[in-house]
Short mmCIF file of C-alpha atoms in Angstrom, two decimals:
data_model
loop_
_atom_site.label_atom_id
_atom_site.label_comp_id
_atom_site.label_asym_id
_atom_site.label_seq_id
_atom_site.Cartn_x
_atom_site.Cartn_y
_atom_site.Cartn_z
CA MET A 1 17.99 10.74 3.84
CA LYS A 2 19.36 10.26 0.33
CA LYS A 3 17.75 12.52 -2.29
CA SER A 4 17.57 9.56 -4.66
CA LEU A 5 15.32 7.68 -2.22
CA LEU A 6 13.28 10.82 -1.56
CA SER A 7 12.53 11.14 -5.28
CA LEU A 8 10.85 7.72 -5.18
CA ALA A 9 8.89 8.68 -2.05
CA PHE A 10 7.39 11.60 -4.00
CA GLY A 11 5.92 9.05 -6.40
CA THR A 12 4.47 6.77 -3.72
CA PHE A 13 3.08 9.85 -1.96
CA ALA A 14 1.10 10.67 -5.12
CA LEU A 15 0.00 7.05 -5.53
CA GLY A 16 -1.12 6.87 -1.90
CA ILE A 17 -3.33 9.93 -2.29
CA VAL A 18 -5.08 8.74 -5.44
CA GLU A 19 -5.60 5.22 -4.06
CA PHE A 20 -7.00 6.15 -0.63
CA GLY A 21 -8.27 9.68 -1.28
CA MET A 22 -11.07 8.61 -3.61
CA MET A 23 -12.93 6.87 -0.78
CA GLY A 24 -13.62 10.15 1.01
CA ILE A 25 -14.85 12.15 -1.98
CA LEU A 26 -17.20 9.74 -3.76
CA SER A 27 -20.22 11.79 -2.74
CA ASP A 28 -18.71 14.96 -4.24
CA ILE A 29 -17.92 13.29 -7.56
CA ALA A 30 -21.30 11.52 -7.71
CA ARG A 31 -23.09 14.81 -7.13
CA ASP A 32 -20.99 16.70 -9.70
CA LEU A 33 -21.41 14.06 -12.43
CA ASN A 34 -25.01 13.22 -11.47
CA ILE A 35 -24.31 9.54 -10.90
CA SER A 36 -25.20 7.16 -8.07
CA ILE A 37 -22.83 6.32 -5.22
CA VAL A 38 -22.74 2.73 -6.54
CA LYS A 39 -21.51 3.95 -9.94
CA GLY A 40 -19.06 6.20 -8.14
CA GLY A 41 -17.70 3.15 -6.34
CA HIS A 42 -16.69 1.74 -9.71
CA LEU A 43 -14.05 4.48 -9.86
CA ILE A 44 -12.25 2.75 -6.98
CA SER A 45 -12.54 -0.59 -8.77
CA ALA A 46 -11.21 0.94 -11.99
CA TYR A 47 -8.06 2.05 -10.18
CA SER A 48 -7.58 -1.42 -8.68
CA ALA A 49 -8.04 -2.93 -12.14
CA GLY A 50 -5.32 -0.61 -13.44
CA VAL A 51 -3.01 -1.80 -10.65
CA ALA A 52 -3.71 -5.45 -11.50
CA VAL A 53 -3.08 -4.90 -15.23
CA GLY A 54 -0.15 -2.52 -14.91
CA ALA A 55 1.96 -4.57 -12.50
CA PRO A 56 2.48 -7.62 -14.76
CA SER A 57 3.23 -5.32 -17.70
CA LEU A 58 6.70 -4.89 -16.21
CA ILE A 59 7.74 -8.04 -18.03
CA PHE A 60 7.49 -6.07 -21.28
CA LEU A 61 9.58 -3.20 -19.87
CA ARG A 62 12.25 -5.38 -18.28
CA LYS A 63 14.96 -4.37 -20.79
CA LEU A 64 14.73 -0.68 -19.92
CA PRO A 65 17.46 0.78 -17.69
CA LEU A 66 15.98 1.20 -14.23
CA ARG A 67 16.08 4.99 -14.11
CA ARG A 68 14.40 5.24 -17.51
CA LEU A 69 11.72 2.79 -16.37
CA MET A 70 11.01 4.90 -13.26
CA LEU A 71 10.79 8.00 -15.47
CA VAL A 72 8.18 6.29 -17.65
CA LEU A 73 6.13 5.31 -14.61
CA ALA A 74 6.36 8.82 -13.12
CA ALA A 75 5.17 10.24 -16.44
CA VAL A 76 2.13 7.93 -16.41
CA ILE A 77 1.31 9.10 -12.86
CA ALA A 78 1.30 12.70 -14.10
CA ILE A 79 -0.62 11.96 -17.31
CA GLY A 80 -3.18 9.65 -15.70
CA ASN A 81 -4.14 12.12 -13.00
CA THR A 82 -4.23 14.99 -15.47
CA LEU A 83 -6.79 12.99 -17.43
CA VAL A 84 -8.78 12.42 -14.23
CA ALA A 85 -8.79 16.16 -13.50
CA ILE A 86 -10.07 17.13 -16.96
CA SER A 87 -12.48 14.23 -17.55
CA PRO A 88 -15.73 15.70 -18.94
CA ASN A 89 -17.98 12.77 -18.03
CA TYR A 90 -18.25 9.53 -16.09
CA VAL A 91 -17.00 7.22 -18.85
CA CYS A 92 -13.89 9.31 -19.44
CA LEU A 93 -13.29 9.50 -15.69
CA LEU A 94 -13.59 5.72 -15.39
CA ALA A 95 -11.00 5.26 -18.15
CA ALA A 96 -8.72 7.89 -16.61
CA ARG A 97 -8.86 6.16 -13.22
CA PHE A 98 -7.84 2.90 -14.89
CA ILE A 99 -4.87 4.65 -16.54
CA SER A 100 -3.84 6.33 -13.29
CA GLY A 101 -3.74 2.90 -11.61
CA LEU A 102 -1.42 1.36 -14.21
CA PRO A 103 1.89 2.59 -12.72
CA HIS A 104 1.01 1.79 -9.09
CA GLY A 105 2.25 -1.78 -8.67
CA ALA A 106 5.01 -1.31 -11.23
CA PHE A 107 6.36 1.76 -9.41
CA PHE A 108 6.61 -0.17 -6.14
CA GLY A 109 8.03 -3.26 -7.85
CA ALA A 110 10.74 -1.47 -9.79
CA GLY A 111 11.26 1.07 -7.01
CA ALA A 112 12.09 -1.64 -4.48
CA ILE A 113 14.91 -2.82 -6.76
CA VAL A 114 16.20 0.73 -7.22
CA CYS A 115 16.16 1.21 -3.43
CA SER A 116 18.09 -2.03 -2.92
CA ARG A 117 20.76 -0.87 -5.35
CA LEU A 118 21.03 2.62 -3.89
CA ALA A 119 20.97 1.58 -0.22
CA ASP A 120 24.04 1.54 1.96
CA LYS A 121 25.21 -1.92 2.98
CA GLY A 122 22.87 -3.48 5.52
CA LYS A 123 20.24 -0.76 5.04
CA GLY A 124 18.16 -2.31 2.28
CA ALA A 125 14.96 -2.67 4.32
CA SER A 126 15.24 0.90 5.61
CA ALA A 127 15.69 2.14 2.04
CA VAL A 128 12.54 0.35 0.90
CA ALA A 129 10.80 1.79 3.99
CA VAL A 130 11.46 5.24 2.52
CA LEU A 131 9.72 4.13 -0.68
CA VAL A 132 6.72 2.80 1.25
CA GLY A 133 6.91 5.80 3.56
CA GLY A 134 5.64 8.07 0.80
CA MET A 135 2.32 6.23 0.96
CA THR A 136 2.15 6.41 4.76
CA VAL A 137 2.75 10.18 4.69
CA ALA A 138 0.03 10.40 2.04
CA ASN A 139 -2.39 8.86 4.52
CA LEU A 140 -1.20 11.15 7.33
CA ILE A 141 -1.19 14.46 5.44
CA GLY A 142 -2.08 14.06 1.78
CA VAL A 143 -5.47 12.34 2.03
CA PRO A 144 -6.92 14.75 4.65
CA ALA A 145 -5.68 17.73 2.58
CA PHE A 146 -7.04 16.11 -0.58
CA THR A 147 -10.47 15.68 1.02
CA PHE A 148 -10.45 19.23 2.40
CA LEU A 149 -9.66 20.77 -1.01
CA CYS A 150 -12.41 18.72 -2.61
CA GLN A 151 -14.92 20.07 -0.11
CA ILE A 152 -13.98 23.76 -0.39
CA VAL A 153 -13.00 24.03 -4.08
CA SER A 154 -13.58 21.11 -6.46
CA TRP A 155 -12.61 17.45 -6.70
CA ARG A 156 -10.70 18.29 -9.89
CA LEU A 157 -8.14 20.57 -8.20
CA PRO A 158 -6.59 17.90 -5.92
CA PHE A 159 -6.14 15.52 -8.86
CA SER A 160 -4.37 18.36 -10.71
CA LEU A 161 -2.03 18.72 -7.72
CA VAL A 162 -1.37 14.97 -7.72
CA ALA A 163 -0.50 15.24 -11.42
CA LEU A 164 1.93 18.03 -10.48
CA CYS A 165 3.41 15.72 -7.84
CA GLY A 166 3.91 13.15 -10.60
CA LEU A 167 5.79 15.77 -12.62
CA ILE A 168 7.95 16.66 -9.60
CA THR A 169 8.68 12.94 -9.19
CA PHE A 170 9.76 12.77 -12.85
CA ILE A 171 12.13 15.73 -12.43
CA ALA A 172 13.53 14.44 -9.12
CA ILE A 173 14.21 10.98 -10.58
CA ARG A 174 15.82 12.58 -13.63
CA TYR A 175 18.30 14.57 -11.54
CA TRP A 176 18.69 12.61 -8.29
CA ILE A 177 18.84 8.98 -9.36
CA PRO A 178 22.00 7.87 -11.15
CA VAL A 179 21.96 5.80 -14.31
CA LEU A 180 21.32 2.18 -13.33
CA ALA A 181 21.80 -0.78 -15.63
CA PRO A 182 18.74 -2.90 -16.42
CA LEU A 183 18.33 -6.23 -14.72
CA PRO A 184 19.70 -9.27 -16.57
CA ASP A 185 17.12 -10.37 -19.14
CA THR A 186 15.86 -13.84 -18.32
CA GLY A 187 13.16 -13.85 -21.01
CA ILE A 188 9.40 -14.02 -20.53
CA LYS A 189 9.47 -17.50 -18.96
CA GLY A 190 12.39 -16.54 -16.75
CA GLN A 191 10.36 -13.70 -15.25
CA PHE A 192 7.94 -16.24 -13.76
CA ARG A 193 10.47 -18.92 -12.79
CA PHE A 194 10.77 -17.67 -9.20
CA LEU A 195 7.14 -18.70 -8.63
CA SER A 196 8.18 -22.36 -8.79
CA LYS A 197 9.73 -22.00 -5.33
CA PRO A 198 7.77 -21.89 -2.06
CA GLU A 199 9.39 -18.78 -0.58
CA PRO A 200 7.65 -16.16 -2.79
CA TRP A 201 4.28 -17.79 -2.13
CA LEU A 202 4.90 -17.64 1.63
CA ILE A 203 5.75 -13.95 1.28
CA TYR A 204 2.61 -13.30 -0.76
CA ALA A 205 0.55 -15.24 1.80
CA GLY A 206 2.06 -13.10 4.53
CA VAL A 207 1.11 -9.95 2.64
CA PHE A 208 -2.40 -11.13 1.74
CA PHE A 209 -3.46 -12.44 5.14
CA GLY A 210 -1.38 -9.97 7.16
CA GLN A 211 -2.97 -6.99 5.41
CA ALA A 212 -6.46 -8.54 5.48
CA SER A 213 -6.20 -9.06 9.24
CA VAL A 214 -6.24 -5.29 9.82
CA TYR A 215 -8.23 -4.18 6.77
CA CYS A 216 -11.26 -6.23 7.84
CA TRP A 217 -11.55 -3.72 10.67
CA LEU A 218 -10.01 -0.63 9.04
CA SER A 219 -12.46 -0.73 6.11
CA TYR A 220 -15.29 -0.02 8.57
CA ILE A 221 -13.49 2.30 10.97
CA SER A 222 -15.89 5.18 10.27
CA PRO A 223 -19.15 3.40 11.27
CA ILE A 224 -17.38 1.62 14.16
CA MET A 225 -16.03 4.86 15.60
CA THR A 226 -19.26 6.80 15.13
CA GLN A 227 -21.89 4.16 15.94
CA VAL A 228 -20.10 1.92 18.47
CA THR A 229 -17.51 4.19 20.10
CA HIS A 230 -19.82 7.23 19.66
CA PHE A 231 -17.35 9.73 18.27
CA SER A 232 -18.92 12.50 16.20
CA GLN A 233 -18.63 12.42 12.43
CA HIS A 234 -16.46 15.55 12.61
CA SER A 235 -13.98 13.60 14.76
CA MET A 236 -13.22 11.23 11.87
CA THR A 237 -10.72 13.67 10.33
CA PHE A 238 -8.70 13.59 13.56
CA ILE A 239 -9.09 9.82 13.83
CA MET A 240 -7.82 9.31 10.28
CA VAL A 241 -4.78 11.45 11.11
CA ILE A 242 -4.07 9.02 13.97
CA VAL A 243 -4.42 6.15 11.47
CA GLY A 244 -1.90 7.85 9.18
CA ALA A 245 0.50 8.50 12.06
CA GLY A 246 0.37 4.81 12.96
CA MET A 247 1.22 3.87 9.38
CA VAL A 248 4.21 6.21 9.33
CA PHE A 249 5.53 4.90 12.66
CA GLY A 250 4.97 1.21 11.86
CA ASN A 251 6.68 1.50 8.47
CA TRP A 252 9.69 3.28 10.01
CA LEU A 253 10.00 0.87 12.94
CA ALA A 254 9.67 -2.25 10.79
CA GLY A 255 12.31 -0.97 8.37
CA ARG A 256 14.78 -0.43 11.21
CA LEU A 257 14.05 -3.81 12.80
CA ALA A 258 14.19 -5.67 9.47
CA ASP A 259 17.71 -4.34 8.85
CA LYS A 260 18.81 -5.63 12.26
CA TYR A 261 16.88 -8.91 12.32
CA SER A 262 15.26 -11.18 9.74
CA PRO A 263 12.46 -9.38 7.81
CA SER A 264 10.35 -12.55 7.87
CA LEU A 265 10.76 -12.87 11.66
CA VAL A 266 9.87 -9.20 12.25
CA THR A 267 6.73 -9.42 10.11
CA ALA A 268 5.73 -12.76 11.64
CA ILE A 269 5.89 -11.23 15.12
CA PHE A 270 3.89 -8.22 13.95
CA ALA A 271 1.19 -10.52 12.52
CA THR A 272 1.08 -12.44 15.80
CA ILE A 273 0.56 -9.19 17.71
CA VAL A 274 -2.34 -8.38 15.36
CA ALA A 275 -3.97 -11.70 16.29
CA VAL A 276 -3.80 -10.65 19.95
CA LEU A 277 -4.88 -7.06 19.24
CA MET A 278 -8.01 -7.79 17.20
CA PRO A 279 -10.13 -9.35 20.01
CA MET A 280 -9.09 -6.44 22.24
CA ILE A 281 -10.27 -4.01 19.55
CA TYR A 282 -13.62 -5.82 19.39
CA PHE A 283 -14.33 -6.05 23.11
CA LEU A 284 -13.08 -2.54 23.92
CA SER A 285 -14.68 -0.83 20.90
CA PRO A 286 -17.30 1.01 23.04
CA TYR A 287 -14.52 2.82 24.96
CA LYS A 288 -12.94 5.92 23.43
CA ILE A 289 -9.41 5.98 24.87
CA PRO A 290 -8.57 2.31 24.10
CA SER A 291 -10.12 2.70 20.64
CA LEU A 292 -7.88 5.67 19.86
CA VAL A 293 -4.82 3.72 21.01
CA PHE A 294 -5.79 0.79 18.77
CA THR A 295 -6.43 3.22 15.91
CA PHE A 296 -2.71 4.01 16.08
CA LEU A 297 -1.38 0.51 16.79
CA ALA A 298 -3.33 -1.52 14.21
CA PRO A 299 -2.29 0.59 11.16
CA ALA A 300 1.28 0.60 12.53
CA LEU A 301 1.26 -3.19 12.45
CA LEU A 302 -0.42 -3.16 9.03
CA PHE A 303 2.43 -1.24 7.39
CA GLY A 304 4.97 -2.97 9.61
CA ILE A 305 4.01 -6.21 7.89
CA GLY A 306 3.87 -4.90 4.32
CA GLY A 307 7.03 -2.78 4.10
CA PRO A 308 9.74 -5.38 4.91
CA LEU A 309 8.06 -7.94 2.64
CA GLN A 310 8.32 -5.50 -0.28
CA TYR A 311 12.07 -5.62 0.34
CA LEU A 312 12.25 -9.35 1.02
CA ILE A 313 10.59 -10.40 -2.24
CA VAL A 314 13.48 -8.91 -4.22
CA ARG A 315 15.77 -11.54 -2.68
CA TYR A 316 13.50 -14.44 -3.61
CA ALA A 317 12.39 -13.39 -7.08
CA LYS A 318 15.69 -13.81 -8.90
CA GLY A 319 15.20 -13.33 -12.61
CA GLY A 320 11.80 -11.72 -12.04
CA GLU A 321 12.55 -9.13 -9.37
CA MET A 322 10.32 -6.41 -10.78
CA LEU A 323 7.42 -8.77 -11.30
CA GLY A 324 7.91 -10.14 -7.80
CA GLY A 325 7.85 -6.67 -6.27
CA ALA A 326 4.79 -5.68 -8.28
CA GLY A 327 3.10 -8.88 -7.10
CA ILE A 328 3.26 -7.54 -3.54
CA GLN A 329 1.05 -4.64 -4.59
CA ILE A 330 -1.37 -6.98 -6.37
CA ALA A 331 -1.63 -9.09 -3.21
CA PHE A 332 -2.09 -5.93 -1.16
CA ASN A 333 -4.92 -4.56 -3.32
CA VAL A 334 -6.71 -7.89 -3.67
CA SER A 335 -6.39 -8.38 0.09
CA ASN A 336 -7.99 -5.00 0.73
CA ALA A 337 -10.93 -5.80 -1.53
CA VAL A 338 -11.49 -9.26 -0.05
CA ALA A 339 -11.13 -8.00 3.53
CA ALA A 340 -13.73 -5.29 2.97
CA ALA A 341 -16.13 -7.80 1.40
CA VAL A 342 -15.70 -10.35 4.20
CA GLY A 343 -16.02 -7.70 6.89
CA GLY A 344 -19.20 -6.41 5.24
CA ALA A 345 -20.64 -9.93 5.00
CA VAL A 346 -20.09 -10.49 8.73
CA ILE A 347 -21.90 -7.23 9.53
CA ASN A 348 -24.76 -8.12 7.16
CA HIS A 349 -25.19 -11.46 8.91
CA GLY A 350 -26.02 -9.64 12.13
CA PHE A 351 -22.80 -10.00 14.11
CA GLY A 352 -22.54 -6.27 14.75
CA ILE A 353 -20.66 -3.34 13.28
CA ALA A 354 -17.53 -4.06 15.35
CA SER A 355 -17.43 -7.72 14.31
CA PRO A 356 -14.98 -7.35 11.36
CA ALA A 357 -12.20 -7.13 13.98
CA LEU A 358 -12.88 -10.76 14.89
CA VAL A 359 -12.48 -11.80 11.25
CA GLY A 360 -8.96 -10.41 11.44
CA ILE A 361 -7.89 -13.01 14.01
CA PRO A 362 -7.73 -16.08 11.72
CA CYS A 363 -6.28 -13.93 8.93
CA ALA A 364 -3.47 -12.78 11.24
CA LEU A 365 -2.76 -16.33 12.41
CA ILE A 366 -2.53 -17.64 8.83
CA GLY A 367 -0.25 -14.75 7.89
CA ALA A 368 1.94 -15.33 10.94
CA ALA A 369 2.17 -19.07 10.17
CA ALA A 370 3.28 -18.34 6.60
CA LEU A 371 5.89 -15.82 7.76
CA PHE A 372 7.25 -18.02 10.57
CA SER A 373 7.54 -20.82 8.00
CA MET A 374 9.42 -18.41 5.75
CA TYR A 375 11.74 -17.53 8.63
CA HIS A 376 12.53 -21.19 9.38
CA LYS A 377 13.26 -21.82 5.70
CA THR A 378 15.70 -18.93 5.56
CA ARG A 379 17.42 -20.13 8.75
CA LYS A 380 17.86 -23.61 7.28
CA GLN A 381 19.24 -22.19 4.07
CA SER A 382 21.72 -20.03 6.03
CA SER A 383 22.87 -22.90 8.26
CA SER A 384 23.39 -25.23 5.27
CA LYS A 385 25.80 -22.82 3.58
#
């Protein structure tokens, strides 16, 4: 693996921990700051708001050389999480979480372009898979370690370590990534011009519905596994490791397949498999062995859909590549929030704790339809040349 790509994976590793790790430590923070769980939940929303605000800000940084831009984003990762670790009260912590979310979408958006430039010929999707892979490894190793440290020491220590990871990312980018020229400046309007074509919208639809198809179920994996499948609460750490392992495998496999075949075709097939898998997850949820298998397969398909599309958008966002790549992360985060809300609404309406898996079926079918449509468009374009 190229050291230049590894330096970017350090950054996405840190971002993966701070995005997903907060969910498991809300009770610790709420108890320490003497706030309610509901107020603690706003800390997750504050991060998502930072992602949504920070990603479009790339249009104002578009003239920076790419390495310098990645250095700025790595510095914000370090600074933002340092502020989280030293926040004296809830208001400061809320603001710090917003700041720490600012570089998230931008790092993925600009990082995908850097990966495409650094990749060997025909290995672009695999290179972007390394970028996304940092987040999958965060879910496999980083988040469980993050939660463990919070429980035995303090929630502030893990955020300090994430800040250190941001500093390591800064140093690695500084020494391992060569100087890269900035993208051609197309002006503010030019940054958005790619949105006038259907292809980016099909990609975003694939991301939104493809991710939602699994997240409807994944958002409620803890109550499903403990109340329906009847695993103990202590088993959830092991189960979440299986989830992380699935993410790592799916991201790697999709990257390899997308280099060999069309990324839109690979992701469309993955979304179709999700549509088949979700009813199986629902009907077999009382049984432990099948549930563990699905706990690996569903997250594998989740990241198998998202990774290649992060690479594909760079092709179809000419003039606004960084904004296009950042838009993937906006679609991803909005999809997660909507999927959790829809899944919760289905449970609240009395359909059962396992019912969010059924909501994933139409989401997967819509995502697959968008991605198959994208594939047919690319085939037509290739045959007409």
